mmCIF file of N, CA and C in Angstrom:
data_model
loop_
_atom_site.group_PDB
_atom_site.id
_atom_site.type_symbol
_atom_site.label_atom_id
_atom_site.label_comp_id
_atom_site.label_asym_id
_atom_site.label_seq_id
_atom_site.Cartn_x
_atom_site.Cartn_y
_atom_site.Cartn_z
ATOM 1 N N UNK A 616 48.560 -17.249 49.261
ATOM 2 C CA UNK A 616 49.405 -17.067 48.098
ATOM 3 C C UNK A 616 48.799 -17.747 46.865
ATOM 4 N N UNK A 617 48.624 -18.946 47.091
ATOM 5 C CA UNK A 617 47.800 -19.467 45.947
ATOM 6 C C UNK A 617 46.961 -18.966 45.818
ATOM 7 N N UNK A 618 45.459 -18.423 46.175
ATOM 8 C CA UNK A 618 44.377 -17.860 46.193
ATOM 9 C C UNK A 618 44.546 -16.328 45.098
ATOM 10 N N UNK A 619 45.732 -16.082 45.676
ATOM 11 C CA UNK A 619 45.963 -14.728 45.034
ATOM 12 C C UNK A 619 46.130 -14.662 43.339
ATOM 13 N N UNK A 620 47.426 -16.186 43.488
ATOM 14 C CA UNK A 620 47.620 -16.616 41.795
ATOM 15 C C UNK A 620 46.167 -17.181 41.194
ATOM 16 N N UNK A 621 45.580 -17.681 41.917
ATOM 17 C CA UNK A 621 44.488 -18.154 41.062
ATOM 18 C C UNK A 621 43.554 -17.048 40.530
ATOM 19 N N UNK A 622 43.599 -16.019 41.283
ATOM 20 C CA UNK A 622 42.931 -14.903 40.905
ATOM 21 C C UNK A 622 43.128 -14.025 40.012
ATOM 22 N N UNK A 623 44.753 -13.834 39.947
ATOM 23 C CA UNK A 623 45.356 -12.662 38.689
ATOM 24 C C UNK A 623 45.142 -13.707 37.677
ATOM 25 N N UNK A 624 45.276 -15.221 37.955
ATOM 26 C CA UNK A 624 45.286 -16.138 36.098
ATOM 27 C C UNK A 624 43.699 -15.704 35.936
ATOM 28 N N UNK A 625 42.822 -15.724 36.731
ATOM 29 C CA UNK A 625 41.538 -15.713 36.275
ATOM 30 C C UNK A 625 41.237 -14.295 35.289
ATOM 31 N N UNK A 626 41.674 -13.367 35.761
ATOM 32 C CA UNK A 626 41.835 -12.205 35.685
ATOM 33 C C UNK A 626 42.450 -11.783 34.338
ATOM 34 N N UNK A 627 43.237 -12.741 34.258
ATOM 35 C CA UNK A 627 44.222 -12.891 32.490
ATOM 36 C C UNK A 627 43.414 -13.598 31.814
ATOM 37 N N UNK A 628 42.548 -14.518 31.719
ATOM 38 C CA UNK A 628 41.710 -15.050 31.287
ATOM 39 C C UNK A 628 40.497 -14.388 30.973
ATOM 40 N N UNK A 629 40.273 -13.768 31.674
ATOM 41 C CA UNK A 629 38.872 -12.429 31.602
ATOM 42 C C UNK A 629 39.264 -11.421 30.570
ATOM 43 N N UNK A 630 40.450 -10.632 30.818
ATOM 44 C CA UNK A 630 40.905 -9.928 29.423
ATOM 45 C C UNK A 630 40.477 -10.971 27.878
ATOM 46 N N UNK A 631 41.372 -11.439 28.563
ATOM 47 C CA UNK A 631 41.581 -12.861 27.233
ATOM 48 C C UNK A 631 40.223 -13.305 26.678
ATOM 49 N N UNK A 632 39.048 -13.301 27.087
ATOM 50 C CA UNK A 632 37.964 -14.285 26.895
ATOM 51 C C UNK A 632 37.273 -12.736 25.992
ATOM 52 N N UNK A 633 37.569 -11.558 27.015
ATOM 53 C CA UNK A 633 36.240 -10.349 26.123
ATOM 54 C C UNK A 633 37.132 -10.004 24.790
ATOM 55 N N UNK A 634 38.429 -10.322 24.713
ATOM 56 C CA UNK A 634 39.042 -9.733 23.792
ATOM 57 C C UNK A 634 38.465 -10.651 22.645
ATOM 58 N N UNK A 635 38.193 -11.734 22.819
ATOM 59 C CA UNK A 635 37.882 -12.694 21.730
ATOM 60 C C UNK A 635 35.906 -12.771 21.392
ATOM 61 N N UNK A 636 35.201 -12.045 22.136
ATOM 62 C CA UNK A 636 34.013 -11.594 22.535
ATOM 63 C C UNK A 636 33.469 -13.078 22.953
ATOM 64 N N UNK A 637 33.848 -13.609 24.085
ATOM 65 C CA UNK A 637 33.217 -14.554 24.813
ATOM 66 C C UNK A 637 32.516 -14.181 26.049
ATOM 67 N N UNK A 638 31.746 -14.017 26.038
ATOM 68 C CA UNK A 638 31.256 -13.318 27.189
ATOM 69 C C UNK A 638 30.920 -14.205 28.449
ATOM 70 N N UNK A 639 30.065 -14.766 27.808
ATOM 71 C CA UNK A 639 29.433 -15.888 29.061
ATOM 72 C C UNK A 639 30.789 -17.008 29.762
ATOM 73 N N UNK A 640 31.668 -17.159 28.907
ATOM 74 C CA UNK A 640 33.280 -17.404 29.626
ATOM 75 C C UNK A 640 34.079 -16.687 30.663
ATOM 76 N N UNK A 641 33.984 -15.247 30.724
ATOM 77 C CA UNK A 641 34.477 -14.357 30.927
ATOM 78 C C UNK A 641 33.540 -14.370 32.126
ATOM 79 N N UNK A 642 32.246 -14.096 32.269
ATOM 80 C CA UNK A 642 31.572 -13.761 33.330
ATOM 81 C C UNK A 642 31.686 -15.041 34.160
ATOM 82 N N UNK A 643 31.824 -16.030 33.498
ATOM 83 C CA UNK A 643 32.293 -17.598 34.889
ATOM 84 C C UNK A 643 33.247 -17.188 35.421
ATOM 85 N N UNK A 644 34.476 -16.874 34.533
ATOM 86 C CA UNK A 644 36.001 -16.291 35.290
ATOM 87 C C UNK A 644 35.633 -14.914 36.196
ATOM 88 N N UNK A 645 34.695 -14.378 36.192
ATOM 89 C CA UNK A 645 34.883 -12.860 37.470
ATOM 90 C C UNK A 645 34.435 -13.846 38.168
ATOM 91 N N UNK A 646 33.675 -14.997 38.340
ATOM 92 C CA UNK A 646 32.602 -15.573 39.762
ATOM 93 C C UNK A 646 34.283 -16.172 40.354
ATOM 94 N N UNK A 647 35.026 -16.752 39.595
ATOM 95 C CA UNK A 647 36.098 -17.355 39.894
ATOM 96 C C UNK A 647 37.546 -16.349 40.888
ATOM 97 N N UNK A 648 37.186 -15.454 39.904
ATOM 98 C CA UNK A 648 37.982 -14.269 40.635
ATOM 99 C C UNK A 648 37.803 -13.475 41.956
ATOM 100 N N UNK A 649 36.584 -13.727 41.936
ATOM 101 C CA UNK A 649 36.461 -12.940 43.232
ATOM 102 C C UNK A 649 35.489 -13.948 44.045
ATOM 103 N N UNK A 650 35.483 -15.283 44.159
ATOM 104 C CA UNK A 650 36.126 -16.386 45.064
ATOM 105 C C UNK A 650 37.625 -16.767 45.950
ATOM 106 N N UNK A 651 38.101 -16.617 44.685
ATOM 107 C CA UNK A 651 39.778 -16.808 45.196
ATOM 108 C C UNK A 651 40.475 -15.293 45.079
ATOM 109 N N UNK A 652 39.756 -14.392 45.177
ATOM 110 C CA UNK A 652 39.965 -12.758 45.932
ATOM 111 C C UNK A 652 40.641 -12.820 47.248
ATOM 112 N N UNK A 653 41.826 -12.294 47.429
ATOM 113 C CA UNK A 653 41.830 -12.368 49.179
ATOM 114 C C UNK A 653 41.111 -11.124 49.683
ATOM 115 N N UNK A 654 40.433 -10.388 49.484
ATOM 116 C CA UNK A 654 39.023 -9.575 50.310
ATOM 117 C C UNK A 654 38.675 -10.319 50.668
ATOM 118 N N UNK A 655 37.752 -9.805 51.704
ATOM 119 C CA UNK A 655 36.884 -10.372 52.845
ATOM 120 C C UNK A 655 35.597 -10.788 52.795
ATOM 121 N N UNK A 656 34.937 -11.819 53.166
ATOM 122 C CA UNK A 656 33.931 -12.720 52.881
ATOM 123 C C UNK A 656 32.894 -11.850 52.551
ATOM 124 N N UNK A 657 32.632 -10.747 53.535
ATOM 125 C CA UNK A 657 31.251 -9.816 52.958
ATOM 126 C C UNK A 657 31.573 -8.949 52.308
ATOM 127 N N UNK A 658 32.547 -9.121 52.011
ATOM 128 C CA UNK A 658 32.969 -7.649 50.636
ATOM 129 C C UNK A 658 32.352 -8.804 49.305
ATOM 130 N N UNK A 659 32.571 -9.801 49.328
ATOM 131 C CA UNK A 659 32.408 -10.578 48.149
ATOM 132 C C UNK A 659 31.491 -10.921 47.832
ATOM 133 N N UNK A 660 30.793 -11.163 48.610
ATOM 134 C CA UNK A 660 28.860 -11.591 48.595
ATOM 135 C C UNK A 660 28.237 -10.107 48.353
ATOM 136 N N UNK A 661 28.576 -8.952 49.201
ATOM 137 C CA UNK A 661 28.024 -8.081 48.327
ATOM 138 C C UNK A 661 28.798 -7.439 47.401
ATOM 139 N N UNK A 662 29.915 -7.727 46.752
ATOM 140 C CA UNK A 662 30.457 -7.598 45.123
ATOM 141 C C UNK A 662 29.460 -8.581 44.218
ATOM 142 N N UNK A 663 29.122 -9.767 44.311
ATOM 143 C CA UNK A 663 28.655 -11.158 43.907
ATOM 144 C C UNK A 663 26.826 -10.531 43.705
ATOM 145 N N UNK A 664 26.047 -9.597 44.667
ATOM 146 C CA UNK A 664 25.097 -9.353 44.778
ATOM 147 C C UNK A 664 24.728 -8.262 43.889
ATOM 148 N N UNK A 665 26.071 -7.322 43.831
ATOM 149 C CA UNK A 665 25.915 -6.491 42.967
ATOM 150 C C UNK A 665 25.639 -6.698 41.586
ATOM 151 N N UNK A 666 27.008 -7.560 41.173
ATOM 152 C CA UNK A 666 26.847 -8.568 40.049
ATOM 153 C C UNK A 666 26.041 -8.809 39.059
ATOM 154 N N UNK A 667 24.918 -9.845 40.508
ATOM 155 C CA UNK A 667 23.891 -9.829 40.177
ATOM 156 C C UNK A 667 22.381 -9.063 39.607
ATOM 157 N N UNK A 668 22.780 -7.850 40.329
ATOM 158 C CA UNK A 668 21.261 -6.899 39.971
ATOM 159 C C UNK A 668 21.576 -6.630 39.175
ATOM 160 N N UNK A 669 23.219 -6.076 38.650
ATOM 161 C CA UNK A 669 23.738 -5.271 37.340
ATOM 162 C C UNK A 669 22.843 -6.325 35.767
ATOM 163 N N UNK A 670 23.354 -7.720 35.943
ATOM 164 C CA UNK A 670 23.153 -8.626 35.018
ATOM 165 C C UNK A 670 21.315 -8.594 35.047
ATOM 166 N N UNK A 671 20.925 -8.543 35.996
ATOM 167 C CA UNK A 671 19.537 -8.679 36.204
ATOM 168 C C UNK A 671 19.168 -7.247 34.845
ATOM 169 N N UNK A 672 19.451 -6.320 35.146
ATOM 170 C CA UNK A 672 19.091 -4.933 34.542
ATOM 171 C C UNK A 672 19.559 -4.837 33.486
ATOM 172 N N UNK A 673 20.698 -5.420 33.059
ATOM 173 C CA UNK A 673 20.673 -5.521 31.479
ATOM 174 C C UNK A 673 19.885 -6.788 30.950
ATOM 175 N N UNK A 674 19.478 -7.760 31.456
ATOM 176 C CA UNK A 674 18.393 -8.767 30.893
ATOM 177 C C UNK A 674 17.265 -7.957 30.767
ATOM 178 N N UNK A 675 16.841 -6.552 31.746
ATOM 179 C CA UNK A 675 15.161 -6.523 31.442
ATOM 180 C C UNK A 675 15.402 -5.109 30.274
ATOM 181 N N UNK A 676 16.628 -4.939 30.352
ATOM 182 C CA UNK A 676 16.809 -3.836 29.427
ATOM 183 C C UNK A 676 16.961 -4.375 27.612
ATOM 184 N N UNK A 677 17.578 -5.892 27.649
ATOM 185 C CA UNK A 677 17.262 -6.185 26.450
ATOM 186 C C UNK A 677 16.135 -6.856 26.317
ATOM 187 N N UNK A 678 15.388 -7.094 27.084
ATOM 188 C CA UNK A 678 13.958 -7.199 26.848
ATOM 189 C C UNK A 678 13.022 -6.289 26.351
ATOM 190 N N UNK A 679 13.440 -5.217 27.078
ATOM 191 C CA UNK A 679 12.034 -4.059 26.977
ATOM 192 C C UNK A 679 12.585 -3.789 24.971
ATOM 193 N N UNK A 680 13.639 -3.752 24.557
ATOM 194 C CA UNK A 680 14.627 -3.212 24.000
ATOM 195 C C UNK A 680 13.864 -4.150 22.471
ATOM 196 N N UNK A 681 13.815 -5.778 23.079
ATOM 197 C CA UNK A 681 13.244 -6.459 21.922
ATOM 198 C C UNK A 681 12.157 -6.292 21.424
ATOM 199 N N UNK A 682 11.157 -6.189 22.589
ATOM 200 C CA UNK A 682 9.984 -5.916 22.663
ATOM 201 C C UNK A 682 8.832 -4.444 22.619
ATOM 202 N N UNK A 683 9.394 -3.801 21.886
ATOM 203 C CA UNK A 683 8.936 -2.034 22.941
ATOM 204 C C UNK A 683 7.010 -2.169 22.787
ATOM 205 N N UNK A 684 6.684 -1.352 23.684
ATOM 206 C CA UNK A 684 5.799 -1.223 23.847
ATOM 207 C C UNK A 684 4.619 -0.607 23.229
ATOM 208 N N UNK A 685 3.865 -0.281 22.411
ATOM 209 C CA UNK A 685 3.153 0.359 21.697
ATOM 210 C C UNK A 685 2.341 0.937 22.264
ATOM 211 N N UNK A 686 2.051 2.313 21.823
ATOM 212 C CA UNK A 686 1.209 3.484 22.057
ATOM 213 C C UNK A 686 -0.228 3.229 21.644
ATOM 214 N N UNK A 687 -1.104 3.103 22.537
ATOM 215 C CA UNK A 687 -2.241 2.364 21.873
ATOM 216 C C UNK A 687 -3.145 4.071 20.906
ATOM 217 N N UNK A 688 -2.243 5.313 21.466
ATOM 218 C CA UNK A 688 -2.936 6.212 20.355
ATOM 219 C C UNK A 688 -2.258 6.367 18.978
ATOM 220 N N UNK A 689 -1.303 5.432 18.860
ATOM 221 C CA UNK A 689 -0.833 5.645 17.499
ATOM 222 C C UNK A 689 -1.433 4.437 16.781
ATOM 223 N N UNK A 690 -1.945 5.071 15.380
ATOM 224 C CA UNK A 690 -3.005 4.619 14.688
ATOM 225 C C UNK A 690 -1.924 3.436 14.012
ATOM 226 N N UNK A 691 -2.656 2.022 13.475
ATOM 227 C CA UNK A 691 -2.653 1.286 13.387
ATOM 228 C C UNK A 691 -2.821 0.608 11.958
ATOM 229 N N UNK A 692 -1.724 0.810 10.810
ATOM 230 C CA UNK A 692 -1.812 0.689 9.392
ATOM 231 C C UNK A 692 -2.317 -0.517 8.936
#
């Protein structure tokens, strides 16, 4: 029962945090949320894993994004 409340407050807090554009707040509160999730231990590690690659792929996506790559046949002013 507690587990459950700790999860919908987290959950109100997550609205609450993107509405105000906090992000990196917001993404502590999902790790929080789906800790005190009552799902089942390997539903959560691979929710938690997923998570992870998702965040992984938008880091190399604002990378490539900062950085782009140049065409070494386009001439060079």
């Amino acid at each position: 029962m507690v587990n459950t409340a700790v999860c919908l407050g987290a959950l109100i807090v997550i609205q609450f945090s993107l509405r105000v554009r906090d992000h990196f707040f917001a993404a502590g509160c999902v790790a929080v949320a789906v800790v005190f999730s009552p799902i089942g231990l390997v539903v959560k590690m691979f929710f938690l894993i997923g998570l992870m690659m998702i965040a992984a792929f938008v880091v190399l996506v604002a990378a490539v994004r900062a950085h782009p790559v140049r065409n070494e046949l386009e001439q060079v002013s």
